[in-house]
Coordinates of C-alpha atoms and ligand atoms in Angstrom, one line a residue:
M9 CA 0.0 0.0 0.0
S10 CA 1.2 3.5 -0.7
A11 CA 1.6 5.7 2.4
V12 CA 1.9 8.7 0.2
K13 CA 0.3 9.0 -3.2
A14 CA 0.2 12.0 -5.5
A15 CA -1.5 12.1 -8.9
G16 CA -1.3 15.0 -11.4
V17 CA -0.2 17.5 -8.7
R18 CA -0.1 21.1 -9.9
V19 CA 1.1 24.0 -7.9
A20 CA 1.3 27.7 -8.8
L21 CA 3.2 30.2 -6.6
D22 CA 2.4 33.9 -7.1
R23 CA 0.4 32.7 -10.2
K24 CA 3.5 31.1 -11.7
P25 CA 3.1 27.4 -12.4
I26 CA 5.8 25.5 -10.5
L27 CA 4.6 21.8 -10.5
H28 CA 3.1 20.6 -13.8
G29 CA 1.3 17.4 -12.9
V30 CA 3.6 15.3 -10.7
D31 CA 2.8 11.7 -9.8
L32 CA 4.3 9.9 -6.8
A33 CA 3.6 6.6 -5.0
V34 CA 5.6 5.8 -1.9
A35 CA 5.2 2.4 -0.4
A36 CA 4.6 2.2 3.3
G37 CA 7.8 1.6 5.2
S38 CA 10.0 2.7 2.3
W39 CA 12.3 5.7 1.7
H40 CA 11.7 7.8 -1.4
A41 CA 14.2 10.5 -2.4
V42 CA 13.1 13.5 -4.6
L43 CA 16.1 14.8 -6.5
G44 CA 16.6 17.6 -9.0
P45 CA 18.5 20.8 -9.7
N46 CA 17.9 24.0 -7.9
G47 CA 14.4 25.4 -8.5
A48 CA 13.1 22.1 -9.8
G49 CA 10.1 22.2 -7.4
K50 CA 11.3 19.6 -4.8
S51 CA 10.5 21.8 -1.7
T52 CA 7.2 22.8 -3.3
L53 CA 6.2 19.1 -3.8
L54 CA 7.1 18.3 -0.2
R55 CA 5.1 21.3 1.1
A56 CA 2.1 20.2 -1.0
I57 CA 2.3 16.7 0.5
A58 CA 2.6 18.2 3.9
G59 CA -0.7 19.9 3.3
I60 CA 0.5 23.4 3.8
L61 CA 0.3 24.6 0.1
P62 CA -2.8 24.7 -2.1
Y63 CA -2.6 22.4 -5.1
A64 CA -4.6 20.9 -7.9
G65 CA -4.7 17.2 -8.4
E66 CA -4.7 14.5 -5.7
I67 CA -2.5 13.9 -2.7
Q68 CA -3.3 11.1 -0.2
V69 CA -1.3 10.4 3.0
G70 CA -2.2 7.3 4.9
G71 CA -5.1 6.8 2.5
Q72 CA -6.6 10.2 3.3
D73 CA -6.9 13.3 1.2
V74 CA -4.4 15.6 2.8
A75 CA -6.3 18.8 1.9
R76 CA -9.2 17.6 3.9
L77 CA -7.3 16.8 7.1
A78 CA -7.5 19.0 10.2
A79 CA -4.1 20.3 11.2
K80 CA -4.0 18.1 14.4
H81 CA -4.9 14.9 12.6
R82 CA -2.5 15.7 9.8
A83 CA 0.3 16.2 12.4
R84 CA -0.3 12.8 13.8
L85 CA 0.0 11.3 10.3
L86 CA 3.0 13.2 9.1
A87 CA 5.9 15.2 10.3
Y88 CA 7.5 17.8 8.0
V89 CA 10.9 19.2 8.4
P90 CA 11.4 22.3 6.2
Q91 CA 14.7 23.3 4.6
Q92 CA 14.9 26.5 6.6
P93 CA 12.8 26.4 9.7
Q94 CA 12.0 29.6 11.5
L95 CA 13.0 29.0 15.1
P96 CA 12.1 31.2 18.1
G97 CA 15.5 32.1 19.4
D98 CA 14.5 32.6 23.0
M99 CA 12.8 29.2 23.3
T100 CA 14.9 26.4 24.9
V101 CA 15.8 23.2 23.0
G102 CA 13.7 21.1 25.4
E103 CA 10.6 23.3 25.1
Y104 CA 10.9 23.3 21.3
V105 CA 11.2 19.5 21.0
R106 CA 8.3 19.0 23.4
L107 CA 6.2 21.1 20.9
G108 CA 6.4 17.9 18.8
R109 CA 3.9 16.3 21.3
T110 CA 1.3 19.0 20.7
P111 CA -0.9 16.9 18.3
H112 CA -1.0 14.1 21.0
L113 CA -2.1 16.3 23.9
G114 CA -5.6 16.0 25.2
Y115 CA -8.3 18.7 25.6
L116 CA -6.5 20.6 28.3
G117 CA -3.1 20.5 26.6
V118 CA -1.3 19.0 29.6
E119 CA 1.8 17.0 28.9
S120 CA 1.9 13.5 30.4
R121 CA 5.0 11.8 31.7
D122 CA 5.0 9.7 28.5
D123 CA 5.0 12.9 26.4
R124 CA 8.1 14.1 28.2
A125 CA 9.8 10.7 27.9
V126 CA 9.2 10.6 24.1
A127 CA 10.7 14.2 23.8
E128 CA 13.7 13.2 25.9
R129 CA 14.3 10.1 23.9
A130 CA 14.3 12.2 20.7
L131 CA 16.8 14.6 22.2
H132 CA 19.0 11.7 23.2
R133 CA 18.8 10.1 19.7
L134 CA 20.0 13.3 18.1
D135 CA 22.9 13.8 20.5
L136 CA 21.2 16.8 22.1
A137 CA 20.6 15.4 25.6
G138 CA 23.0 18.0 27.1
F139 CA 21.4 20.9 25.3
A140 CA 17.8 20.8 26.7
A141 CA 18.1 24.0 28.6
R142 CA 20.0 25.9 25.9
R143 CA 18.2 28.7 23.9
L144 CA 17.7 28.0 20.2
G145 CA 19.4 31.3 19.4
A146 CA 22.6 30.0 20.9
M147 CA 22.8 26.9 18.8
S148 CA 25.0 26.4 15.7
G149 CA 23.3 25.7 12.3
G150 CA 23.9 22.0 12.5
E151 CA 22.7 21.8 16.1
R152 CA 19.6 23.6 15.1
Q153 CA 19.0 21.2 12.2
R154 CA 19.2 18.3 14.7
V155 CA 16.8 20.1 17.1
V156 CA 14.2 20.3 14.3
L157 CA 14.6 16.6 13.5
A158 CA 14.3 15.8 17.2
R159 CA 11.0 17.7 17.3
A160 CA 9.8 15.8 14.2
L161 CA 10.7 12.4 15.8
A162 CA 8.9 13.5 19.0
Q163 CA 5.8 13.9 16.9
Q164 CA 5.8 10.1 16.3
A165 CA 4.1 10.4 12.9
G166 CA 4.3 7.4 10.6
I167 CA 5.4 9.6 7.6
L168 CA 8.4 11.8 7.7
L169 CA 8.9 14.5 5.1
L170 CA 12.5 15.8 5.2
D171 CA 13.6 18.7 3.0
E172 CA 17.4 18.6 2.7
P173 CA 17.9 17.2 6.3
T174 CA 21.7 17.1 6.2
T175 CA 22.8 20.4 4.6
A176 CA 24.1 22.0 7.8
L177 CA 25.5 18.8 9.3
D178 CA 29.1 17.6 9.4
L179 CA 30.0 14.2 7.9
G180 CA 29.5 12.2 11.2
H181 CA 26.2 13.9 12.0
Q182 CA 25.0 13.4 8.4
Q183 CA 25.5 9.7 8.7
Q184 CA 24.1 9.6 12.3
V185 CA 20.9 11.3 11.2
L186 CA 20.4 9.3 8.0
D187 CA 21.2 6.0 9.9
L188 CA 18.7 7.0 12.6
V189 CA 15.9 7.7 10.1
D190 CA 16.7 4.5 8.3
E191 CA 16.6 2.5 11.5
L192 CA 13.2 4.0 12.4
R193 CA 12.1 3.1 8.9
A194 CA 13.2 -0.5 9.4
T195 CA 12.1 -1.1 13.0
E196 CA 9.0 1.1 13.2
G197 CA 7.8 1.0 9.6
L198 CA 8.3 4.8 9.1
T199 CA 7.8 6.0 5.6
V200 CA 10.3 8.7 4.5
V201 CA 10.1 11.2 1.7
S202 CA 13.2 13.4 1.5
T203 CA 14.8 15.8 -0.9
L204 CA 18.6 15.3 -1.0
H205 CA 21.2 17.2 -3.1
D206 CA 23.8 14.6 -2.4
L207 CA 23.1 12.0 -5.1
S208 CA 25.4 9.4 -3.6
L209 CA 23.7 9.7 -0.2
A210 CA 20.3 9.4 -1.9
A211 CA 21.6 6.2 -3.6
Q212 CA 22.7 4.8 -0.3
Y213 CA 19.5 5.3 1.7
A214 CA 16.6 5.6 -0.7
D215 CA 14.6 2.6 -2.0
E216 CA 13.3 4.7 -4.9
L217 CA 14.1 8.0 -6.5
T218 CA 12.2 10.6 -8.4
L219 CA 14.1 13.1 -10.5
L220 CA 12.2 16.3 -10.8
V221 CA 13.2 18.9 -13.4
G222 CA 11.3 22.1 -14.2
G223 CA 8.3 20.9 -12.1
E224 CA 8.0 17.5 -13.9
A225 CA 9.2 14.0 -12.9
V226 CA 11.6 13.0 -15.7
A227 CA 12.8 9.7 -14.2
R228 CA 11.8 7.4 -11.4
G229 CA 13.2 4.1 -10.2
S230 CA 16.1 2.6 -8.3
A231 CA 19.3 4.6 -7.9
R232 CA 21.0 2.6 -10.6
E233 CA 18.2 3.3 -13.0
V234 CA 17.9 7.0 -12.3
L235 CA 21.5 8.1 -11.6
T236 CA 23.3 7.6 -14.9
E237 CA 26.2 9.9 -16.0
Q238 CA 24.2 11.0 -19.1
R239 CA 21.1 11.9 -17.1
V240 CA 23.0 13.8 -14.4
A241 CA 24.9 15.7 -17.1
E242 CA 21.7 16.5 -19.0
H243 CA 19.7 17.7 -16.1
Y244 CA 22.3 19.2 -13.7
G245 CA 24.7 20.5 -16.4
A246 CA 27.4 18.8 -14.4
R247 CA 30.5 16.7 -15.4
V248 CA 30.3 13.5 -13.4
R249 CA 31.5 10.0 -13.2
V250 CA 29.2 7.4 -11.7
F251 CA 30.9 4.4 -10.0
D252 CA 29.5 1.3 -8.4
D253 CA 30.0 1.2 -4.6
G254 CA 30.6 -2.5 -4.8
E255 CA 27.1 -3.3 -3.6
G256 CA 25.2 -2.2 -6.6
R257 CA 24.6 1.4 -5.6
P258 CA 25.9 4.3 -7.7
V259 CA 28.4 6.8 -6.3
V260 CA 28.4 10.1 -8.2
H261 CA 31.6 12.1 -8.4
L262 CA 32.2 15.6 -9.9
T263 CA 35.2 15.7 -12.2
R264 CA 37.5 18.5 -13.2
P265 CA 37.6 19.5 -16.9
R266 CA 40.4 17.7 -18.8
P267 CA 43.3 20.0 -19.7
S268 CA 43.0 21.0 -23.3
P269 CA 45.8 19.6 -25.6
G270 CA 48.7 22.1 -25.7
G271 CA 47.4 24.0 -22.7
P272 CA 49.4 24.4 -19.4
N273 CA 50.0 21.1 -17.5
Ligands
LIG317 N1 6.5 32.5 -3.4 C1 7.0 32.2 -4.7 N2 6.5 32.8 -5.7 C2 7.0 32.6 -7.0 N3 7.9 31.6 -7.2 C3 8.3 30.9 -6.2 C4 7.9 31.1 -4.9 N4 8.5 30.3 -4.0 C5 9.4 29.5 -4.8 N5 9.2 29.9 -6.1 C6 9.9 29.3 -7.3 O1 9.5 28.0 -7.4 C7 10.5 27.2 -8.0 C8 10.6 25.9 -7.2 O2 11.1 26.2 -5.9 P1 11.5 25.1 -4.9 O3 11.9 25.7 -3.6 O4 10.3 24.1 -4.8 O5 12.7 24.4 -5.6 P2 13.7 23.3 -5.1 O6 13.7 22.2 -6.2 O7 13.4 22.8 -3.8 O8 15.0 24.1 -5.2 P3 16.4 24.1 -4.3 O9 17.1 22.8 -4.7 O10 17.1 25.3 -4.7 O11 16.0 24.1 -2.8 C9 11.8 28.1 -8.0 O12 12.0 28.5 -9.3 C10 11.4 29.2 -7.1 O13 12.1 30.4 -7.5

């Protein structure tokens, strides 16, 4: 069954058409990466799936029409991590992560011991246990990115929408975050839809990829099917070599231009 399904999705921003009829089907418990050059419409597609942008066409999450879901119900089904979240600088890390529990609170909005335990576990999982009392305004870019992920995990939704979740992270934390998301996918059946600029990382973690160009899906399939040298050159305007990592997954390397014959060595 598809946990996320989009059919013929069209979005216009400021009356400019951005998505031109995008289809997507993400199997429950799988990881789908949406790739594409700058401005292709990746974030727009994720925001439409998150139910925070008007669209034409059809989007279903967990079998329900996302446009018809009340915000609280939607937040129990899916957690969305934007590329550049606006964070209240004077809120503490702990307070912010506990906000992830809001859709689960009862009528009076009182946190239970369980709510606090879930938030604490999310902090711990993202290496933030020692930061709970720190103000968000005093965190580095990568630390803030992990805080936003911790809040999304605290939400305990079955579908995770991640817009460039690793851009501000160092190598170790990139791996830690992607491994953690993958572990949750494998053990708790989480469905993940993420944009990723790093094509090799997308190939490592995603089960299926969609390549979006100019608001249209131009390729879809496994990393091996989608990430060919020719396609990357055509759509990204980049010189690349694509290698096999030894386990059947492509690794995409940028290459320098070859020196012209007779030019300086
Ligand atoms: N409010 C807006 N009004 C008009 N155009 C917009 C608006 N917001 C975004 N756009 C345009 O929509 C297009 C798609 O933007 P989007 O952020 O979805 O691309 P993206 O694929 O996520 O890009 P990137 O890789 O750079 O993050 C871009 O050309 C962008 O300039």
